[in-house]
Amino acid sequence: QSALTQPASVSGSPGQSITISCTGTSSDVGAYKFVSWLQHHPGRPPKLLIYEVSVRPSGISDRFSGSKSGNTASLTISGLQAEDEADYYCTSFTRMSTRAFGTGTKLTVL
Amino acid sequence: QVQLQQWGAGLLKPSETLSLTCTVYGASFSGYYWTWVRQAPGKGLEWIGEINRSGIANYNPSLKSRVTISADASNGQFSLKLTSVTAADTAVYYCARWAIYWGQGALVTVSS
């Protein structure tokens, strides 16, 4: 199975908003609502930010939001903060009953 | 509070079998997806496989011939076995109750 496509890096200044895209196919992102976004700081376990395209788990800031259009999902982080600097991964359920990860995006807060 | 505690051998030789176990504390075992994910040095996250709500295991096609994920619900544990390891299997391995609860991660190094 192929990895979902994300930009390798994005950057923004504190207080700004950024959006990370996640492009898949009609066999994964486009087929299901089961798209999630994870934040990963090196040396720590990943942290779930968004599940089922746009749902935030309890305790996750409303600065994080998710959406989907066709085969592309997006994560928007508003009001950037220094602690948001991390790697971000999308993931989707697939028609093969597997899960695919995105290629990962490194967010730099300038 | 849900916690996942994982353990297993951290140093393997090529051709050996990787074996990791994850114990679940503070949560029912049934009704969830129990997943293994890894991250090789300098690489992104890779989904290895999972046991679904029906108790059926699904695997990454690229690893399917070498992977077995099993569960022992009575003891609240699930396990990963990966046979015939090579240096390419060197990674930090994570167990998870998809996708909200994660183990602490375990570095497995394959080296002769």
mmCIF file of C-alpha atoms in Angstrom:
data_model
loop_
_atom_site.group_PDB
_atom_site.id
_atom_site.type_symbol
_atom_site.label_atom_id
_atom_site.label_comp_id
_atom_site.label_asym_id
_atom_site.label_seq_id
_atom_site.Cartn_x
_atom_site.Cartn_y
_atom_site.Cartn_z
ATOM 1 C CA GLN A 1 0.000 0.000 0.000
ATOM 2 C CA SER A 2 1.209 3.506 -0.747
ATOM 3 C CA ALA A 3 1.803 6.175 1.832
ATOM 4 C CA LEU A 4 -0.491 9.169 1.833
ATOM 5 C CA THR A 5 1.201 12.311 0.523
ATOM 6 C CA GLN A 6 1.973 15.196 2.864
ATOM 7 C CA PRO A 7 4.273 18.194 2.409
ATOM 8 C CA ALA A 8 7.672 17.475 3.928
ATOM 9 C CA SER A 9 7.692 20.690 5.897
ATOM 10 C CA VAL A 10 5.609 23.734 6.757
ATOM 11 C CA SER A 11 6.407 26.739 8.883
ATOM 12 C CA GLY A 12 4.676 29.674 10.489
ATOM 13 C CA SER A 13 5.141 32.376 13.063
ATOM 14 C CA PRO A 14 3.533 32.345 16.493
ATOM 15 C CA GLY A 15 -0.113 33.321 16.262
ATOM 16 C CA GLN A 16 -0.430 32.454 12.591
ATOM 17 C CA SER A 17 -2.410 29.599 11.075
ATOM 18 C CA ILE A 18 -1.041 26.780 8.947
ATOM 19 C CA THR A 19 -2.659 23.946 7.024
ATOM 20 C CA ILE A 20 -1.177 20.533 6.306
ATOM 21 C CA SER A 21 -2.625 18.529 3.443
ATOM 22 C CA CYS A 22 -2.861 14.758 3.169
ATOM 23 C CA THR A 23 -3.588 13.362 -0.260
ATOM 24 C CA GLY A 24 -4.664 9.791 -0.762
ATOM 25 C CA THR A 25 -6.901 7.965 -3.176
ATOM 26 C CA SER A 26 -10.472 6.792 -3.548
ATOM 27 C CA SER A 27 -9.366 3.594 -1.801
ATOM 28 C CA ASP A 28 -8.409 5.291 1.439
ATOM 29 C CA VAL A 29 -8.934 8.972 2.285
ATOM 30 C CA GLY A 30 -11.707 9.343 -0.258
ATOM 31 C CA ALA A 31 -13.490 6.187 0.811
ATOM 32 C CA TYR A 32 -13.902 6.566 4.552
ATOM 33 C CA LYS A 33 -14.430 9.042 7.344
ATOM 34 C CA PHE A 34 -11.688 7.223 9.276
ATOM 35 C CA VAL A 35 -8.972 9.828 8.803
ATOM 36 C CA SER A 36 -6.922 10.767 11.849
ATOM 37 C CA TRP A 37 -4.122 13.196 12.587
ATOM 38 C CA LEU A 38 -1.279 12.526 15.004
ATOM 39 C CA GLN A 39 1.294 14.868 16.508
ATOM 40 C CA HIS A 40 4.697 13.299 17.152
ATOM 41 C CA HIS A 41 7.452 14.832 19.194
ATOM 42 C CA PRO A 42 10.747 12.913 18.926
ATOM 43 C CA GLY A 43 11.201 10.443 21.748
ATOM 44 C CA ARG A 44 7.540 10.446 22.744
ATOM 45 C CA PRO A 45 4.576 8.356 21.648
ATOM 46 C CA PRO A 46 2.339 9.933 18.998
ATOM 47 C CA LYS A 47 -0.610 11.983 20.228
ATOM 48 C CA LEU A 48 -4.046 11.850 18.641
ATOM 49 C CA LEU A 49 -5.253 15.288 17.582
ATOM 50 C CA ILE A 50 -8.164 14.510 15.271
ATOM 51 C CA TYR A 51 -10.159 11.372 14.455
ATOM 52 C CA GLU A 52 -12.962 10.676 11.986
ATOM 53 C CA VAL A 53 -11.815 13.606 9.832
ATOM 54 C CA SER A 54 -12.769 16.420 12.185
ATOM 55 C CA VAL A 55 -13.437 15.172 15.712
ATOM 56 C CA ARG A 56 -11.181 16.318 18.531
ATOM 57 C CA PRO A 57 -10.612 13.971 21.457
ATOM 58 C CA SER A 58 -11.256 15.333 24.897
ATOM 59 C CA GLY A 59 -8.462 17.636 26.003
ATOM 60 C CA ILE A 60 -7.283 18.637 22.532
ATOM 61 C CA SER A 61 -7.261 22.367 21.910
ATOM 62 C CA ASP A 62 -9.797 23.798 19.471
ATOM 63 C CA ARG A 63 -6.824 25.385 17.702
ATOM 64 C CA PHE A 64 -6.589 22.048 15.893
ATOM 65 C CA SER A 65 -9.220 21.330 13.248
ATOM 66 C CA GLY A 66 -9.609 18.798 10.470
ATOM 67 C CA SER A 67 -11.511 18.576 7.216
ATOM 68 C CA LYS A 68 -11.709 16.505 4.070
ATOM 69 C CA SER A 69 -12.584 17.099 0.437
ATOM 70 C CA GLY A 70 -12.511 14.192 -1.955
ATOM 71 C CA ASN A 71 -9.225 12.340 -1.610
ATOM 72 C CA THR A 72 -7.504 15.078 0.395
ATOM 73 C CA ALA A 73 -7.706 15.663 4.117
ATOM 74 C CA SER A 74 -6.369 18.722 5.875
ATOM 75 C CA LEU A 75 -5.232 19.694 9.342
ATOM 76 C CA THR A 76 -5.331 23.351 10.308
ATOM 77 C CA ILE A 77 -3.537 24.696 13.342
ATOM 78 C CA SER A 78 -4.534 28.216 14.317
ATOM 79 C CA GLY A 79 -2.809 30.525 16.768
ATOM 80 C CA LEU A 80 0.520 28.729 16.348
ATOM 81 C CA GLN A 81 2.492 28.201 19.537
ATOM 82 C CA ALA A 82 6.079 27.170 20.064
ATOM 83 C CA GLU A 83 5.019 23.815 21.510
ATOM 84 C CA ASP A 84 3.246 22.985 18.248
ATOM 85 C CA GLU A 85 6.650 22.403 16.644
ATOM 86 C CA ALA A 86 6.599 18.676 15.911
ATOM 87 C CA ASP A 87 6.021 16.122 13.186
ATOM 88 C CA TYR A 88 2.441 15.605 12.019
ATOM 89 C CA TYR A 89 1.038 12.491 10.391
ATOM 90 C CA CYS A 90 -2.295 11.760 8.809
ATOM 91 C CA THR A 91 -3.605 8.228 8.684
ATOM 92 C CA SER A 92 -6.544 6.609 6.953
ATOM 93 C CA PHE A 93 -8.344 3.312 6.926
ATOM 94 C CA THR A 94 -8.184 1.639 3.521
ATOM 95 C CA ARG A 95 -10.356 -0.642 1.404
ATOM 96 C CA MET A 96 -7.882 -3.442 2.169
ATOM 97 C CA SER A 97 -8.844 -3.162 5.854
ATOM 98 C CA THR A 98 -5.399 -1.782 6.583
ATOM 99 C CA ARG A 99 -4.252 1.646 7.670
ATOM 100 C CA ALA A 100 -1.992 3.956 5.713
ATOM 101 C CA PHE A 101 0.132 6.677 7.222
ATOM 102 C CA GLY A 102 1.037 9.920 5.574
ATOM 103 C CA THR A 103 4.634 10.683 4.724
ATOM 104 C CA GLY A 104 4.808 13.110 7.638
ATOM 105 C CA THR A 105 5.171 16.889 7.862
ATOM 106 C CA LYS A 106 7.695 18.724 10.009
ATOM 107 C CA LEU A 107 6.200 21.899 11.440
ATOM 108 C CA THR A 108 8.624 24.657 12.329
ATOM 109 C CA VAL A 109 7.426 27.573 14.427
ATOM 110 C CA LEU A 110 9.589 30.513 13.432
ATOM 111 C CA GLN B 1 -6.691 5.837 33.329
ATOM 112 C CA VAL B 2 -5.727 3.712 30.354
ATOM 113 C CA GLN B 3 -2.074 2.736 30.132
ATOM 114 C CA LEU B 4 -0.208 0.484 27.738
ATOM 115 C CA GLN B 5 3.041 -1.071 28.944
ATOM 116 C CA GLN B 6 5.186 -2.750 26.356
ATOM 117 C CA TRP B 7 8.280 -4.891 26.646
ATOM 118 C CA GLY B 8 10.475 -7.276 24.683
ATOM 119 C CA ALA B 9 14.024 -7.919 23.525
ATOM 120 C CA GLY B 10 15.828 -4.800 22.369
ATOM 121 C CA LEU B 11 18.777 -6.300 20.505
ATOM 122 C CA LEU B 12 18.439 -8.987 17.869
ATOM 123 C CA LYS B 13 20.694 -10.596 15.307
ATOM 124 C CA PRO B 14 19.698 -10.858 11.653
ATOM 125 C CA SER B 15 17.315 -13.761 10.953
ATOM 126 C CA GLU B 16 16.042 -13.856 14.563
ATOM 127 C CA THR B 17 12.423 -13.261 15.564
ATOM 128 C CA LEU B 18 11.288 -9.985 17.127
ATOM 129 C CA SER B 19 8.819 -10.481 19.943
ATOM 130 C CA LEU B 20 7.056 -7.662 21.795
ATOM 131 C CA THR B 21 4.118 -7.719 24.200
ATOM 132 C CA CYS B 22 1.833 -4.909 25.284
ATOM 133 C CA THR B 23 -0.212 -5.078 28.483
ATOM 134 C CA VAL B 24 -3.310 -2.930 28.789
ATOM 135 C CA TYR B 25 -4.213 -1.415 32.150
ATOM 136 C CA GLY B 26 -7.387 0.407 33.066
ATOM 137 C CA ALA B 27 -9.502 -0.493 30.061
ATOM 138 C CA SER B 28 -11.648 -3.215 28.664
ATOM 139 C CA PHE B 29 -9.915 -5.235 26.001
ATOM 140 C CA SER B 30 -12.913 -5.944 23.823
ATOM 141 C CA GLY B 31 -14.381 -3.603 21.269
ATOM 142 C CA TYR B 32 -11.224 -1.798 20.224
ATOM 143 C CA TYR B 33 -8.447 -1.951 17.656
ATOM 144 C CA TRP B 34 -5.089 -3.066 19.098
ATOM 145 C CA THR B 35 -2.309 -1.841 16.865
ATOM 146 C CA TRP B 36 1.441 -1.966 16.322
ATOM 147 C CA VAL B 37 3.297 0.924 14.662
ATOM 148 C CA ARG B 38 7.004 1.478 14.137
ATOM 149 C CA GLN B 39 9.385 4.267 13.232
ATOM 150 C CA ALA B 40 12.775 3.486 11.746
ATOM 151 C CA PRO B 41 15.592 5.987 12.364
ATOM 152 C CA GLY B 42 15.031 9.083 10.276
ATOM 153 C CA LYS B 43 11.830 7.695 8.774
ATOM 154 C CA GLY B 44 8.135 8.242 9.241
ATOM 155 C CA LEU B 45 5.547 6.195 11.109
ATOM 156 C CA GLU B 46 4.688 2.819 9.613
ATOM 157 C CA TRP B 47 1.556 0.831 10.427
ATOM 158 C CA ILE B 48 2.486 -2.801 11.073
ATOM 159 C CA GLY B 49 -0.925 -4.284 11.758
ATOM 160 C CA GLU B 50 -3.729 -4.659 14.252
ATOM 161 C CA ILE B 51 -6.351 -6.871 15.758
ATOM 162 C CA ASN B 52 -9.782 -5.476 15.049
ATOM 163 C CA ARG B 53 -12.973 -5.500 17.065
ATOM 164 C CA SER B 54 -13.862 -8.908 15.664
ATOM 165 C CA GLY B 55 -10.562 -10.374 16.780
ATOM 166 C CA ILE B 56 -9.276 -10.560 13.221
ATOM 167 C CA ALA B 57 -5.706 -9.538 12.512
ATOM 168 C CA ASN B 58 -4.878 -7.338 9.528
ATOM 169 C CA TYR B 59 -1.347 -6.610 8.422
ATOM 170 C CA ASN B 60 0.672 -4.195 6.314
ATOM 171 C CA PRO B 61 1.019 -5.990 2.969
ATOM 172 C CA SER B 62 4.741 -5.251 2.922
ATOM 173 C CA LEU B 63 5.236 -7.167 6.180
ATOM 174 C CA LYS B 64 2.413 -9.680 6.000
ATOM 175 C CA SER B 65 4.564 -12.709 5.281
ATOM 176 C CA ARG B 66 6.638 -12.151 8.445
ATOM 177 C CA VAL B 67 4.176 -10.685 10.981
ATOM 178 C CA THR B 68 1.822 -12.212 13.491
ATOM 179 C CA ILE B 69 -0.257 -10.173 15.923
ATOM 180 C CA SER B 70 -2.154 -12.047 18.595
ATOM 181 C CA ALA B 71 -4.224 -11.155 21.624
ATOM 182 C CA ASP B 72 -4.863 -12.686 25.025
ATOM 183 C CA ALA B 73 -7.919 -10.823 26.196
ATOM 184 C CA SER B 74 -8.101 -12.702 29.489
ATOM 185 C CA ASN B 75 -4.752 -11.214 30.466
ATOM 186 C CA GLY B 76 -5.267 -7.875 28.701
ATOM 187 C CA GLN B 77 -2.274 -8.393 26.428
ATOM 188 C CA PHE B 78 -1.495 -8.370 22.742
ATOM 189 C CA SER B 79 1.730 -9.336 21.042
ATOM 190 C CA LEU B 80 3.794 -8.789 17.931
ATOM 191 C CA LYS B 81 6.079 -11.330 16.306
ATOM 192 C CA LEU B 82 8.200 -10.440 13.299
ATOM 193 C CA THR B 83 10.311 -13.219 11.842
ATOM 194 C CA SER B 84 13.569 -13.155 9.869
ATOM 195 C CA VAL B 85 14.511 -9.645 10.960
ATOM 196 C CA THR B 86 17.141 -7.595 9.157
ATOM 197 C CA ALA B 87 18.765 -4.236 9.845
ATOM 198 C CA ALA B 88 15.811 -2.643 8.052
ATOM 199 C CA ASP B 89 13.605 -3.704 10.966
ATOM 200 C CA THR B 90 15.581 -1.557 13.399
ATOM 201 C CA ALA B 91 13.016 0.893 14.748
ATOM 202 C CA VAL B 92 11.093 2.178 17.719
ATOM 203 C CA TYR B 93 8.020 -0.013 18.031
ATOM 204 C CA TYR B 94 4.801 1.307 19.565
ATOM 205 C CA CYS B 95 1.688 -0.508 20.668
ATOM 206 C CA ALA B 96 -1.578 1.400 20.697
ATOM 207 C CA ARG B 97 -5.269 1.220 21.320
ATOM 208 C CA TRP B 98 -5.974 2.930 18.081
ATOM 209 C CA ALA B 99 -5.265 5.745 18.022
ATOM 210 C CA ILE B 100 -5.695 7.457 21.360
ATOM 211 C CA TYR B 101 -3.647 5.412 23.817
ATOM 212 C CA TRP B 102 -0.037 4.504 23.125
ATOM 213 C CA GLY B 103 2.729 2.523 24.760
ATOM 214 C CA GLN B 104 5.945 4.241 25.633
ATOM 215 C CA GLY B 105 7.788 2.813 22.638
ATOM 216 C CA ALA B 106 10.566 0.238 22.522
ATOM 217 C CA LEU B 107 13.754 0.526 20.504
ATOM 218 C CA VAL B 108 14.602 -2.695 18.727
ATOM 219 C CA THR B 109 17.990 -2.873 17.099
ATOM 220 C CA VAL B 110 18.984 -5.578 14.631
ATOM 221 C CA SER B 111 22.722 -5.980 14.342
ATOM 222 C CA SER B 112 25.194 -8.784 13.906
#
